[in-house]
CSV table of C-alpha atoms in Angstrom, one decimal:
chain,number,residue,atom,x,y,z
A,1,ASP,CA,84.7,104.3,95.6
A,2,ALA,CA,86.6,107.4,96.9
A,3,GLY,CA,88.1,106.6,100.6
A,4,VAL,CA,89.1,109.1,103.3
A,5,ILE,CA,91.2,112.0,101.7
A,6,GLN,CA,93.4,113.5,104.0
A,7,SER,CA,95.7,116.5,102.8
A,8,PRO,CA,98.7,117.1,103.2
A,9,ARG,CA,100.3,113.6,103.3
A,10,HIS,CA,103.5,115.0,104.7
A,11,GLU,CA,104.2,118.4,106.5
A,12,VAL,CA,107.1,119.6,107.8
A,13,THR,CA,107.3,122.9,109.7
A,14,GLU,CA,109.0,125.1,112.4
A,15,MET,CA,107.8,125.4,115.6
A,16,GLY,CA,105.6,127.8,116.5
A,17,GLN,CA,103.7,127.8,113.3
A,18,GLU,CA,100.1,126.9,112.4
A,19,VAL,CA,99.5,123.6,111.0
A,20,THR,CA,96.1,122.8,109.7
A,21,LEU,CA,95.4,119.2,108.3
A,22,ARG,CA,92.4,118.4,105.9
A,23,CYS,CA,89.9,115.7,105.6
A,24,LYS,CA,87.0,114.7,103.2
A,25,PRO,CA,85.1,112.0,104.5
A,26,ILE,CA,83.5,109.4,102.8
A,27,SER,CA,80.1,110.3,101.0
A,28,GLY,CA,77.1,109.8,103.4
A,29,HIS,CA,79.2,108.8,106.7
A,30,ASP,CA,78.5,111.0,109.3
A,31,TYR,CA,80.8,110.2,112.0
A,32,LEU,CA,84.3,111.7,111.8
A,33,PHE,CA,87.5,110.9,114.0
A,34,TRP,CA,90.6,112.2,114.3
A,35,TYR,CA,93.2,110.3,115.6
A,36,ARG,CA,97.0,111.2,116.0
A,37,GLN,CA,99.4,107.7,116.3
A,38,THR,CA,102.9,107.9,117.8
A,39,MET,CA,105.4,105.0,118.7
A,40,MET,CA,104.7,106.1,122.4
A,41,ARG,CA,101.2,106.4,122.8
A,42,GLY,CA,100.0,104.4,119.9
A,43,LEU,CA,96.9,105.7,118.1
A,44,GLU,CA,94.8,108.0,120.4
A,45,LEU,CA,91.6,109.4,119.9
A,46,LEU,CA,91.6,113.1,119.8
A,47,ILE,CA,88.1,114.2,118.9
A,48,TYR,CA,85.1,112.7,116.9
A,49,PHE,CA,81.9,114.4,115.1
A,50,ASN,CA,78.2,113.3,114.4
A,51,ASN,CA,76.6,115.0,111.5
A,52,ASN,CA,79.0,117.8,112.0
A,53,VAL,CA,79.0,118.5,115.7
A,54,PRO,CA,81.5,117.5,118.1
A,55,ILE,CA,80.7,114.8,120.3
A,56,ASP,CA,83.4,113.8,122.5
A,57,ASP,CA,86.8,116.2,122.5
A,58,SER,CA,87.9,114.7,125.6
A,59,GLY,CA,91.4,113.6,123.8
A,60,MET,CA,92.3,116.9,122.4
A,61,PRO,CA,95.6,117.5,124.2
A,62,GLU,CA,95.7,121.1,125.1
A,63,ASP,CA,94.1,124.2,123.7
A,64,ARG,CA,96.5,124.7,121.1
A,65,PHE,CA,94.4,122.2,119.3
A,66,SER,CA,91.3,123.1,117.5
A,67,ALA,CA,89.0,120.8,115.0
A,68,LYS,CA,85.8,121.9,112.9
A,69,MET,CA,83.4,120.3,110.6
A,70,PRO,CA,81.9,123.3,108.9
A,71,ASN,CA,80.2,120.8,106.6
A,72,ALA,CA,79.6,117.0,106.0
A,73,SER,CA,82.3,116.6,103.5
A,74,PHE,CA,85.0,118.5,105.1
A,75,SER,CA,86.9,118.9,108.6
A,76,THR,CA,90.2,120.2,109.7
A,77,LEU,CA,92.4,119.6,112.7
A,78,LYS,CA,94.8,122.9,113.3
A,79,ILE,CA,97.6,123.6,115.5
A,80,GLN,CA,98.5,126.7,116.7
A,81,PRO,CA,101.4,127.1,117.9
A,82,SER,CA,103.2,124.1,116.8
A,83,GLU,CA,105.6,122.3,119.2
A,84,PRO,CA,108.1,119.6,118.2
A,85,ARG,CA,105.9,117.1,120.7
A,86,ASP,CA,103.1,117.1,118.0
A,87,SER,CA,105.4,115.5,115.5
A,88,ALA,CA,103.2,112.5,114.8
A,89,VAL,CA,100.7,110.9,112.0
A,90,TYR,CA,97.4,112.3,112.1
A,91,PHE,CA,94.7,110.1,110.8
A,92,CYS,CA,90.9,111.0,110.1
A,93,ALA,CA,88.4,108.4,109.6
A,94,SER,CA,84.7,108.4,109.0
A,95,SER,CA,81.9,105.4,109.5
A,96,SER,CA,78.4,105.4,108.8
A,97,HIS,CA,77.5,103.8,112.1
A,98,ARG,CA,78.0,104.3,115.8
A,99,GLY,CA,81.3,105.5,117.4
A,100,ASN,CA,82.2,101.8,118.2
A,101,GLN,CA,81.3,100.7,114.8
A,102,PRO,CA,84.2,100.3,111.8
A,103,GLN,CA,85.9,102.8,110.8
A,104,HIS,CA,87.1,104.0,107.5
A,105,PHE,CA,90.6,105.4,108.0
A,106,GLY,CA,92.7,107.9,105.4
A,107,ASP,CA,96.2,107.2,105.1
A,108,GLY,CA,97.3,110.1,107.1
A,109,THR,CA,99.3,113.1,107.5
A,110,ARG,CA,102.8,112.4,108.7
A,111,LEU,CA,103.8,115.9,111.1
A,112,SER,CA,107.3,116.5,111.5
A,113,ILE,CA,107.6,119.9,113.9
A,114,LEU,CA,111.2,121.0,114.1
B,1,SER,CA,93.2,105.4,128.4
B,2,GLN,CA,94.2,102.0,126.7
B,3,GLN,CA,91.9,99.1,126.7
B,4,GLY,CA,93.3,96.6,124.3
B,5,GLU,CA,97.1,95.2,124.6
B,6,GLU,CA,98.5,92.9,121.8
B,7,ASP,CA,100.7,90.3,122.0
B,8,PRO,CA,103.4,89.3,120.9
B,9,GLN,CA,104.2,92.9,120.2
B,10,ALA,CA,106.1,91.8,117.0
B,11,LEU,CA,106.4,88.5,115.5
B,12,SER,CA,108.3,87.1,112.4
B,13,ILE,CA,107.0,83.8,110.3
B,14,GLN,CA,107.8,82.0,107.2
B,15,GLU,CA,105.4,82.2,104.4
B,16,GLY,CA,102.7,79.3,104.5
B,17,GLU,CA,102.9,79.0,108.4
B,18,ASN,CA,100.1,80.8,110.7
B,19,ALA,CA,100.3,83.8,112.7
B,20,THR,CA,98.4,84.0,115.9
B,21,MET,CA,98.1,87.6,117.6
B,22,ASN,CA,96.1,88.2,120.8
B,23,CYS,CA,94.6,91.3,122.5
B,24,SER,CA,93.7,91.6,125.8
B,25,TYR,CA,91.3,93.9,127.4
B,26,LYS,CA,90.2,95.2,130.7
B,27,THR,CA,86.8,96.3,130.7
B,28,SER,CA,83.2,94.6,129.4
B,29,ILE,CA,82.7,95.4,125.9
B,30,ASN,CA,79.7,95.5,123.3
B,31,ASN,CA,82.3,94.5,120.6
B,32,LEU,CA,86.0,93.6,119.5
B,33,GLN,CA,87.4,94.9,116.0
B,34,TRP,CA,90.6,93.8,114.2
B,35,TYR,CA,92.3,96.4,112.3
B,36,ARG,CA,95.2,95.7,109.6
B,37,GLN,CA,97.9,98.8,109.0
B,38,ASN,CA,100.5,98.2,106.1
B,39,SER,CA,103.9,100.9,106.7
B,40,GLY,CA,102.7,103.9,105.4
B,41,ARG,CA,99.2,103.6,105.2
B,42,GLY,CA,96.0,104.3,107.3
B,43,LEU,CA,94.2,101.2,109.5
B,44,VAL,CA,91.8,98.8,107.4
B,45,HIS,CA,89.1,97.0,109.3
B,46,LEU,CA,88.9,93.2,109.0
B,47,ILE,CA,86.3,92.0,111.2
B,48,LEU,CA,84.3,92.4,114.1
B,49,ILE,CA,83.0,90.1,116.6
B,50,ARG,CA,80.0,90.7,119.2
B,51,SER,CA,80.3,90.2,122.6
B,52,ASN,CA,77.9,87.1,122.3
B,53,GLU,CA,80.0,85.6,119.5
B,54,ARG,CA,82.6,82.8,120.5
B,55,GLU,CA,84.3,83.0,117.1
B,56,LYS,CA,84.2,84.4,113.9
B,57,HIS,CA,85.7,83.6,110.1
B,58,SER,CA,86.6,85.8,107.2
B,59,GLY,CA,88.9,83.9,104.4
B,60,ARG,CA,91.8,82.6,105.9
B,61,LEU,CA,91.1,85.1,109.2
B,62,ARG,CA,89.8,83.5,112.1
B,63,VAL,CA,88.8,85.4,115.4
B,64,THR,CA,88.0,84.2,119.0
B,65,LEU,CA,86.8,86.0,121.6
B,66,ASP,CA,86.6,84.8,125.4
B,67,THR,CA,84.5,87.2,127.3
B,68,SER,CA,85.2,85.5,130.9
B,69,LYS,CA,89.0,85.7,130.3
B,70,LYS,CA,88.8,89.5,128.5
B,71,SER,CA,90.7,88.1,125.5
B,72,SER,CA,90.7,87.6,121.7
B,73,SER,CA,92.8,86.2,119.3
B,74,LEU,CA,93.4,86.4,115.4
B,75,LEU,CA,94.7,83.7,113.8
B,76,ILE,CA,95.9,84.0,110.0
B,77,THR,CA,96.1,80.9,108.3
B,78,ALA,CA,98.8,80.1,105.2
B,79,SER,CA,100.2,83.5,105.8
B,80,ARG,CA,101.8,85.4,102.7
B,81,ALA,CA,104.3,87.8,102.6
B,82,ALA,CA,101.5,90.2,101.4
B,83,ASP,CA,100.2,89.9,105.1
B,84,THR,CA,103.1,91.6,106.9
B,85,ALA,CA,101.7,94.6,108.6
B,86,SER,CA,100.8,95.8,112.2
B,87,TYR,CA,97.7,94.6,113.6
B,88,PHE,CA,95.3,96.1,116.0
B,89,CYS,CA,92.7,94.9,118.1
B,90,ALA,CA,90.0,97.8,119.0
B,91,THR,CA,87.1,97.6,121.7
B,92,ASP,CA,84.4,99.9,122.2
B,93,ALA,CA,84.7,102.3,125.1
B,94,ARG,CA,82.5,104.9,126.7
B,95,GLY,CA,83.5,108.7,126.1
B,96,LYS,CA,82.7,112.1,126.8
B,97,GLY,CA,79.1,112.0,127.9
B,98,GLY,CA,78.8,108.7,127.6
B,99,SER,CA,79.6,108.4,123.8
B,100,GLU,CA,80.7,105.8,122.1
B,101,LYS,CA,84.1,105.4,120.7
B,102,LEU,CA,86.9,102.8,119.9
B,103,VAL,CA,90.0,102.5,121.9
B,104,PHE,CA,92.7,101.0,120.0
B,105,GLY,CA,95.9,98.8,121.4
B,106,LYS,CA,99.7,99.4,120.6
B,107,GLY,CA,99.4,96.5,117.9
B,108,THR,CA,101.4,93.8,116.5
B,109,LYS,CA,104.0,94.1,114.1
B,110,LEU,CA,103.9,90.9,111.8
B,111,THR,CA,106.6,90.1,109.1
B,112,VAL,CA,106.3,87.0,106.7
B,113,ASN,CA,109.2,86.2,105.2
B,114,PRO,CA,109.3,84.7,101.9
């Protein structure tokens, strides 16, 4: 079975550039989550969707971050403009249950902003 | 805001020994989950224990939950080098508009030496 697929796996870009991270959830899962992981702050929930609708975006750091889910099989997380403090590993996860049930994670995108 | 706190932050043991990791949390929960993260990979769900359960087993894993002390422990018996990973507890919490979500601790890094 295909798991959650994220692309790219690694991204290195310069400050000020636009960054777009992509996620394909497990087919049939109607919950999709975006997390950010850093040594200092651990794993933080940024935003999550249910049936393509954003439910909780209270973790999105600021207006530079935006997320979309145009259909059930695709989501993007965009950072524009990017800053060095955005460097982190970004994970996408999906679930077929409510937001507090087991989640399936992708292998993440390691983002470095120079 | 962080709900679960794992203890210890790092643990190093010999193959064949048991490993115990603890998680403390602050507010009442409906369930508590444990996840494993191998280096460079996403989190993998291990086990979920509900608030009305005291103990749960899955293979070499044993999880206990003490809601009066707001704590949980994960025991890995007869550890193997392949168990080397970071282990996270996650508790359910209420987000924006009462939505349900998971809040992760910062994890325990387990090293099993062959």
